[in-house]
Amino acid sequence: MIKPLLYGGLAVLGMASAMAKADSPASLMAQYAQQAGVPVSGLSASRGATLYRTEHPGRDGQAVSCAGCHTANPAQAGRSRVGKRIEPLAPAANPQRFTDAAKVEKWFRRNCQDVLQRECSAQEKGDFIAWLSQAR
Amino acid sequence: MNYLLRGIGVVAAVGVFSLLAFSLPSGDAHGDGGGNVLPRTANKAWQQECASCHIAYSPAFLPKASWRRLMSGLDQHFGENASLDPATQADILRFLEANAADSGTSRMGSRVMQSMGVSAAPLRITDTRWFVRKHDEVSQATWSRKSIGSAANCAACHRQAEQGVFDEDTVRIPKQ
């Protein structure tokens, strides 16, 4: 009598924790599209690619871009300014990417400030993930 | 009845286990491994956050006052935005202070403090007199080799830096 209840409870708990961790590139794109007030089809991989590659004047006047550290090919490993390896950004090369919304927001907050000197919009974040999702 | 007892047993076991797992201090020092080997200290947030961009520099390389300064300016961290949520930031600072050079928890820290000015609070480990003296034979040309890049890249030469081992015989300076 108790056993099925116990197992049932554990199963529900397991499902709940799996659901809490269920961020994916697709779910994040859906969230950002919604925030931006556009359908997911309104996200643009080519705009994302432009955002990734465009160089901007950084704080110390040197040109900075996403590609500067993550390399021109996001399926390849990059290098931080002090030489530490950065695992590839493209989910095709690194399935861990875009599976944790809090982590994604943390890095957008930091890196958009560093590269663009401002926060990125929801549209830009969605475009960015759209581009990386199809990068091979 | 039997199942009920078993169920209670399982719940109790899980409870005791998680109690143990979550009550262990996360920033415990386990003794100094000797002169150039750092004590095995660990804090999950410190490891995860600091080591995203560089090796997780040991708390023993700078005094508490330095870590306080550094952690209060993460939005402009040597030219990069490394800001954290307040809870994570506080957790990491607690760990850094508890194991700082002037916390008395490591021999490495005591050596760093020996040549530190009384009220000095450098932001860069490479600015401490201890670091400069230890590396006085390394030329500017060596520091700027492509595979090294800067003096902040400990692991380029100290091949076991990530494990806290800085012994002379683990040093291999890359040729280019």
CSV table of C-alpha atoms in Angstrom, one decimal:
chain,number,residue,atom,x,y,z
A,1,MET,CA,0.0,0.0,0.0
A,2,ILE,CA,2.7,2.4,1.0
A,3,LYS,CA,5.3,1.2,-1.5
A,4,PRO,CA,3.4,2.4,-4.7
A,5,LEU,CA,2.7,5.7,-3.0
A,6,LEU,CA,6.3,6.1,-2.1
A,7,TYR,CA,7.5,5.3,-5.7
A,8,GLY,CA,4.8,7.4,-7.1
A,9,GLY,CA,5.9,10.3,-5.0
A,10,LEU,CA,9.5,9.8,-6.0
A,11,ALA,CA,8.5,9.7,-9.7
A,12,VAL,CA,6.6,13.0,-9.3
A,13,LEU,CA,9.6,14.6,-7.6
A,14,GLY,CA,11.9,13.3,-10.3
A,15,MET,CA,9.7,14.7,-13.0
A,16,ALA,CA,9.4,18.0,-11.3
A,17,SER,CA,13.2,18.4,-11.0
A,18,ALA,CA,13.6,17.3,-14.7
A,19,MET,CA,11.1,19.9,-15.7
A,20,ALA,CA,12.9,22.6,-13.8
A,21,LYS,CA,16.1,21.8,-15.6
A,22,ALA,CA,14.5,21.5,-19.0
A,23,ASP,CA,16.0,24.7,-20.6
A,24,SER,CA,17.1,24.1,-24.2
A,25,PRO,CA,18.2,26.3,-27.1
A,26,ALA,CA,14.6,26.0,-28.4
A,27,SER,CA,12.9,26.8,-25.1
A,28,LEU,CA,15.2,29.8,-24.6
A,29,MET,CA,14.5,31.0,-28.1
A,30,ALA,CA,10.8,30.7,-27.4
A,31,GLN,CA,11.2,32.7,-24.2
A,32,TYR,CA,13.2,35.5,-25.8
A,33,ALA,CA,10.9,35.7,-28.8
A,34,GLN,CA,7.9,36.1,-26.4
A,35,GLN,CA,9.8,38.8,-24.4
A,36,ALA,CA,10.5,40.6,-27.7
A,37,GLY,CA,6.9,40.3,-28.7
A,38,VAL,CA,7.7,38.4,-31.9
A,39,PRO,CA,7.0,34.8,-33.1
A,40,VAL,CA,9.9,32.4,-32.9
A,41,SER,CA,10.0,32.6,-36.7
A,42,GLY,CA,10.8,36.3,-36.2
A,43,LEU,CA,14.2,35.4,-34.8
A,44,SER,CA,17.0,35.7,-37.4
A,45,ALA,CA,20.1,33.5,-37.5
A,46,SER,CA,21.8,35.9,-39.9
A,47,ARG,CA,21.2,38.9,-37.5
A,48,GLY,CA,22.6,36.7,-34.8
A,49,ALA,CA,25.7,36.0,-36.9
A,50,THR,CA,26.2,39.7,-37.5
A,51,LEU,CA,25.9,40.4,-33.7
A,52,TYR,CA,28.5,37.6,-33.1
A,53,ARG,CA,31.0,38.9,-35.6
A,54,THR,CA,30.7,42.7,-35.5
A,55,GLU,CA,33.6,44.5,-33.8
A,56,HIS,CA,32.9,47.4,-31.4
A,57,PRO,CA,35.2,49.8,-29.7
A,58,GLY,CA,35.7,48.3,-26.2
A,59,ARG,CA,36.3,50.1,-22.9
A,60,ASP,CA,40.0,50.6,-23.5
A,61,GLY,CA,39.5,51.5,-27.2
A,62,GLN,CA,40.5,48.1,-28.6
A,63,ALA,CA,38.1,46.4,-30.9
A,64,VAL,CA,36.0,43.7,-29.2
A,65,SER,CA,33.5,41.2,-30.5
A,66,CYS,CA,32.0,37.8,-29.4
A,67,ALA,CA,34.2,36.2,-32.0
A,68,GLY,CA,37.3,37.8,-30.5
A,69,CYS,CA,37.3,35.2,-27.7
A,70,HIS,CA,35.0,32.6,-29.0
A,71,THR,CA,36.8,32.5,-32.4
A,72,ALA,CA,35.2,33.0,-35.9
A,73,ASN,CA,33.8,29.5,-35.7
A,74,PRO,CA,31.6,29.0,-32.6
A,75,ALA,CA,31.9,25.2,-33.0
A,76,GLN,CA,35.5,25.6,-32.0
A,77,ALA,CA,37.0,26.2,-28.5
A,78,GLY,CA,37.9,29.8,-27.8
A,79,ARG,CA,40.4,31.4,-25.4
A,80,SER,CA,39.8,33.9,-22.6
A,81,ARG,CA,41.9,37.0,-22.3
A,82,VAL,CA,44.2,35.3,-19.8
A,83,GLY,CA,44.6,32.2,-22.0
A,84,LYS,CA,42.0,29.8,-20.5
A,85,ARG,CA,40.2,27.5,-22.9
A,86,ILE,CA,36.5,28.4,-23.5
A,87,GLU,CA,34.4,25.4,-24.5
A,88,PRO,CA,32.6,25.8,-27.9
A,89,LEU,CA,29.5,28.0,-27.8
A,90,ALA,CA,27.6,26.1,-30.5
A,91,PRO,CA,25.3,23.4,-29.0
A,92,ALA,CA,26.2,21.1,-32.0
A,93,ALA,CA,29.8,21.0,-30.6
A,94,ASN,CA,28.9,21.4,-26.9
A,95,PRO,CA,25.5,20.1,-25.8
A,96,GLN,CA,25.9,21.8,-22.4
A,97,ARG,CA,25.3,25.2,-24.0
A,98,PHE,CA,22.0,26.9,-23.5
A,99,THR,CA,20.6,24.4,-21.1
A,100,ASP,CA,20.6,26.7,-18.0
A,101,ALA,CA,18.6,29.9,-18.3
A,102,ALA,CA,20.3,31.6,-15.3
A,103,LYS,CA,23.7,30.9,-16.8
A,104,VAL,CA,22.7,32.1,-20.2
A,105,GLU,CA,21.3,35.4,-18.6
A,106,LYS,CA,24.5,35.8,-16.6
A,107,TRP,CA,26.8,35.7,-19.6
A,108,PHE,CA,24.5,37.8,-21.8
A,109,ARG,CA,24.5,40.4,-19.0
A,110,ARG,CA,28.3,40.4,-18.7
A,111,ASN,CA,29.4,40.0,-22.3
A,112,CYS,CA,26.9,42.4,-23.9
A,113,GLN,CA,28.2,45.0,-21.4
A,114,ASP,CA,31.8,44.2,-22.4
A,115,VAL,CA,31.2,44.1,-26.2
A,116,LEU,CA,28.3,46.5,-26.8
A,117,GLN,CA,28.6,48.7,-23.6
A,118,ARG,CA,25.0,48.0,-22.9
A,119,GLU,CA,22.6,45.1,-22.2
A,120,CYS,CA,21.3,43.0,-25.2
A,121,SER,CA,17.6,43.1,-26.0
A,122,ALA,CA,15.5,40.0,-26.0
A,123,GLN,CA,15.4,40.1,-29.8
A,124,GLU,CA,19.2,40.1,-29.9
A,125,LYS,CA,19.5,37.2,-27.5
A,126,GLY,CA,16.9,35.2,-29.5
A,127,ASP,CA,18.7,36.0,-32.8
A,128,PHE,CA,22.0,35.0,-31.2
A,129,ILE,CA,20.8,31.6,-30.0
A,130,ALA,CA,19.1,31.1,-33.4
A,131,TRP,CA,22.4,31.6,-35.1
A,132,LEU,CA,24.4,29.3,-32.7
A,133,SER,CA,21.7,26.6,-32.9
A,134,GLN,CA,22.3,26.0,-36.5
A,135,ALA,CA,26.1,26.6,-36.5
A,136,ARG,CA,28.0,23.4,-37.3
B,1,MET,CA,3.5,-2.8,8.0
B,2,ASN,CA,6.7,-4.2,6.6
B,3,TYR,CA,6.5,-1.8,3.7
B,4,LEU,CA,5.7,1.1,6.0
B,5,LEU,CA,8.8,0.3,8.1
B,6,ARG,CA,10.9,0.1,4.9
B,7,GLY,CA,9.5,3.4,3.7
B,8,ILE,CA,10.3,5.1,6.9
B,9,GLY,CA,13.8,3.6,6.7
B,10,VAL,CA,14.4,4.9,3.2
B,11,VAL,CA,13.1,8.4,4.1
B,12,ALA,CA,15.3,8.4,7.2
B,13,ALA,CA,18.4,7.3,5.3
B,14,VAL,CA,17.8,10.0,2.6
B,15,GLY,CA,17.3,12.6,5.3
B,16,VAL,CA,20.5,11.7,7.2
B,17,PHE,CA,22.5,11.6,4.0
B,18,SER,CA,21.3,15.0,2.8
B,19,LEU,CA,21.8,16.4,6.3
B,20,LEU,CA,25.4,15.3,6.2
B,21,ALA,CA,26.0,16.4,2.6
B,22,PHE,CA,24.6,19.9,3.1
B,23,SER,CA,26.0,20.6,6.6
B,24,LEU,CA,29.6,19.9,5.7
B,25,PRO,CA,31.4,23.3,5.5
B,26,SER,CA,32.1,24.0,1.8
B,27,GLY,CA,35.2,26.0,2.4
B,28,ASP,CA,37.2,23.8,4.6
B,29,ALA,CA,41.0,23.8,4.6
B,30,HIS,CA,42.6,20.4,4.9
B,31,GLY,CA,46.1,21.3,5.9
B,32,ASP,CA,49.0,22.6,4.1
B,33,GLY,CA,50.7,20.1,1.7
B,34,GLY,CA,54.0,21.9,2.2
B,35,GLY,CA,56.0,24.8,0.9
B,36,ASN,CA,54.8,25.2,-2.7
B,37,VAL,CA,51.7,23.1,-2.5
B,38,LEU,CA,48.5,24.8,-1.5
B,39,PRO,CA,46.1,23.3,1.0
B,40,ARG,CA,43.2,21.5,-0.6
B,41,THR,CA,40.6,24.2,-0.2
B,42,ALA,CA,37.4,24.1,-2.2
B,43,ASN,CA,34.2,26.1,-2.5
B,44,LYS,CA,31.9,25.2,-5.3
B,45,ALA,CA,30.9,28.7,-6.3
B,46,TRP,CA,34.6,29.9,-6.2
B,47,GLN,CA,35.6,27.0,-8.4
B,48,GLN,CA,32.7,27.4,-10.8
B,49,GLU,CA,32.6,31.1,-11.2
B,50,CYS,CA,36.2,32.2,-10.9
B,51,ALA,CA,37.5,29.4,-13.0
B,52,SER,CA,35.3,30.2,-16.0
B,53,CYS,CA,37.8,32.7,-17.3
B,54,HIS,CA,41.1,31.9,-15.4
B,55,ILE,CA,42.3,29.3,-13.0
B,56,ALA,CA,40.7,29.7,-9.6
B,57,TYR,CA,43.5,31.7,-8.0
B,58,SER,CA,44.1,30.5,-4.5
B,59,PRO,CA,42.8,32.7,-1.7
B,60,ALA,CA,46.3,32.3,-0.2
B,61,PHE,CA,47.8,34.6,-2.8
B,62,LEU,CA,46.3,37.8,-1.5
B,63,PRO,CA,45.3,39.2,1.9
B,64,LYS,CA,41.6,39.6,3.0
B,65,ALA,CA,41.7,43.4,2.3
B,66,SER,CA,42.6,42.6,-1.4
B,67,TRP,CA,39.8,40.1,-1.8
B,68,ARG,CA,37.3,42.6,-0.3
B,69,ARG,CA,38.4,45.2,-2.8
B,70,LEU,CA,38.4,42.8,-5.7
B,71,MET,CA,35.0,41.3,-5.0
B,72,SER,CA,33.4,44.7,-4.6
B,73,GLY,CA,34.4,45.7,-8.1
B,74,LEU,CA,33.5,42.7,-10.2
B,75,ASP,CA,31.6,44.7,-12.7
B,76,GLN,CA,34.9,46.2,-13.8
B,77,HIS,CA,37.2,43.2,-13.2
B,78,PHE,CA,40.5,44.0,-15.0
B,79,GLY,CA,38.5,45.4,-17.9
B,80,GLU,CA,35.8,42.8,-18.0
B,81,ASN,CA,32.3,42.5,-16.5
B,82,ALA,CA,32.4,39.6,-14.1
B,83,SER,CA,29.4,40.6,-12.0
B,84,LEU,CA,27.6,38.0,-9.9
B,85,ASP,CA,24.3,37.7,-8.1
B,86,PRO,CA,24.7,39.0,-4.5
B,87,ALA,CA,24.3,35.6,-2.8
B,88,THR,CA,27.1,34.0,-4.9
B,89,GLN,CA,29.3,37.0,-4.4
B,90,ALA,CA,29.0,36.9,-0.6
B,91,ASP,CA,29.6,33.1,-0.6
B,92,ILE,CA,32.8,33.4,-2.6
B,93,LEU,CA,34.0,36.4,-0.5
B,94,ARG,CA,33.5,34.4,2.7
B,95,PHE,CA,35.6,31.6,1.3
B,96,LEU,CA,38.3,33.9,0.1
B,97,GLU,CA,38.6,35.7,3.5
B,98,ALA,CA,38.6,32.4,5.5
B,99,ASN,CA,41.6,31.2,3.4
B,100,ALA,CA,43.3,34.5,2.6
B,101,ALA,CA,47.1,35.0,2.8
B,102,ASP,CA,46.6,36.6,6.3
B,103,SER,CA,44.2,34.0,7.6
B,104,GLY,CA,47.0,31.8,8.9
B,105,THR,CA,45.7,28.7,7.1
B,106,SER,CA,48.7,28.1,4.8
B,107,ARG,CA,52.4,28.4,4.6
B,108,MET,CA,52.2,29.9,1.1
B,109,GLY,CA,50.0,32.6,2.5
B,110,SER,CA,52.4,33.4,5.4
B,111,ARG,CA,55.2,33.8,2.8
B,112,VAL,CA,53.1,36.1,0.7
B,113,MET,CA,52.4,38.2,3.8
B,114,GLN,CA,56.1,38.4,4.8
B,115,SER,CA,56.8,40.8,2.1
B,116,MET,CA,53.5,42.6,2.1
B,117,GLY,CA,53.1,46.2,3.4
B,118,VAL,CA,51.0,46.5,6.5
B,119,SER,CA,48.1,48.2,4.9
B,120,ALA,CA,48.7,46.9,1.4
B,121,ALA,CA,45.8,45.5,-0.6
B,122,PRO,CA,47.0,44.8,-4.1
B,123,LEU,CA,44.4,43.8,-6.7
B,124,ARG,CA,46.8,41.8,-8.8
B,125,ILE,CA,48.7,38.7,-7.4
B,126,THR,CA,51.4,39.7,-9.9
B,127,ASP,CA,51.9,43.0,-8.1
B,128,THR,CA,52.8,41.3,-4.8
B,129,ARG,CA,56.5,41.5,-3.9
B,130,TRP,CA,56.3,37.8,-3.2
B,131,PHE,CA,55.2,37.1,-6.8
B,132,VAL,CA,57.8,39.5,-8.4
B,133,ARG,CA,60.7,38.0,-6.4
B,134,LYS,CA,59.6,34.4,-7.3
B,135,HIS,CA,59.5,35.3,-11.0
B,136,ASP,CA,62.5,37.7,-11.3
B,137,GLU,CA,64.3,35.4,-13.7
B,138,VAL,CA,61.4,35.4,-16.2
B,139,SER,CA,62.0,37.9,-19.0
B,140,GLN,CA,59.4,40.1,-20.6
B,141,ALA,CA,59.8,38.2,-23.9
B,142,THR,CA,59.0,35.0,-22.1
B,143,TRP,CA,55.8,36.4,-20.5
B,144,SER,CA,54.6,37.5,-23.9
B,145,ARG,CA,55.1,34.2,-25.7
B,146,LYS,CA,51.9,33.2,-27.5
B,147,SER,CA,51.1,30.2,-25.3
B,148,ILE,CA,51.7,32.1,-22.1
B,149,GLY,CA,50.2,35.5,-23.0
B,150,SER,CA,50.4,37.1,-19.6
B,151,ALA,CA,51.7,36.5,-16.0
B,152,ALA,CA,48.1,35.8,-15.1
B,153,ASN,CA,48.2,32.5,-16.9
B,154,CYS,CA,49.8,30.4,-14.1
B,155,ALA,CA,48.9,27.1,-15.8
B,156,ALA,CA,51.0,27.8,-18.9
B,157,CYS,CA,54.1,27.0,-16.9
B,158,HIS,CA,52.9,25.6,-13.6
B,159,ARG,CA,51.4,22.5,-15.2
B,160,GLN,CA,49.6,21.5,-12.0
B,161,ALA,CA,48.5,24.9,-11.0
B,162,GLU,CA,44.8,23.9,-11.1
B,163,GLN,CA,45.5,21.3,-8.4
B,164,GLY,CA,47.3,24.0,-6.3
B,165,VAL,CA,50.8,22.5,-7.0
B,166,PHE,CA,53.5,25.2,-7.6
B,167,ASP,CA,56.6,23.1,-6.9
B,168,GLU,CA,59.6,24.1,-9.0
B,169,ASP,CA,59.9,20.7,-10.6
B,170,THR,CA,56.4,20.9,-12.0
B,171,VAL,CA,57.4,24.0,-14.0
B,172,ARG,CA,57.8,23.7,-17.7
B,173,ILE,CA,58.1,27.0,-19.6
B,174,PRO,CA,56.7,26.6,-23.2
B,175,LYS,CA,59.2,27.5,-25.9
B,176,GLN,CA,56.8,29.7,-28.0
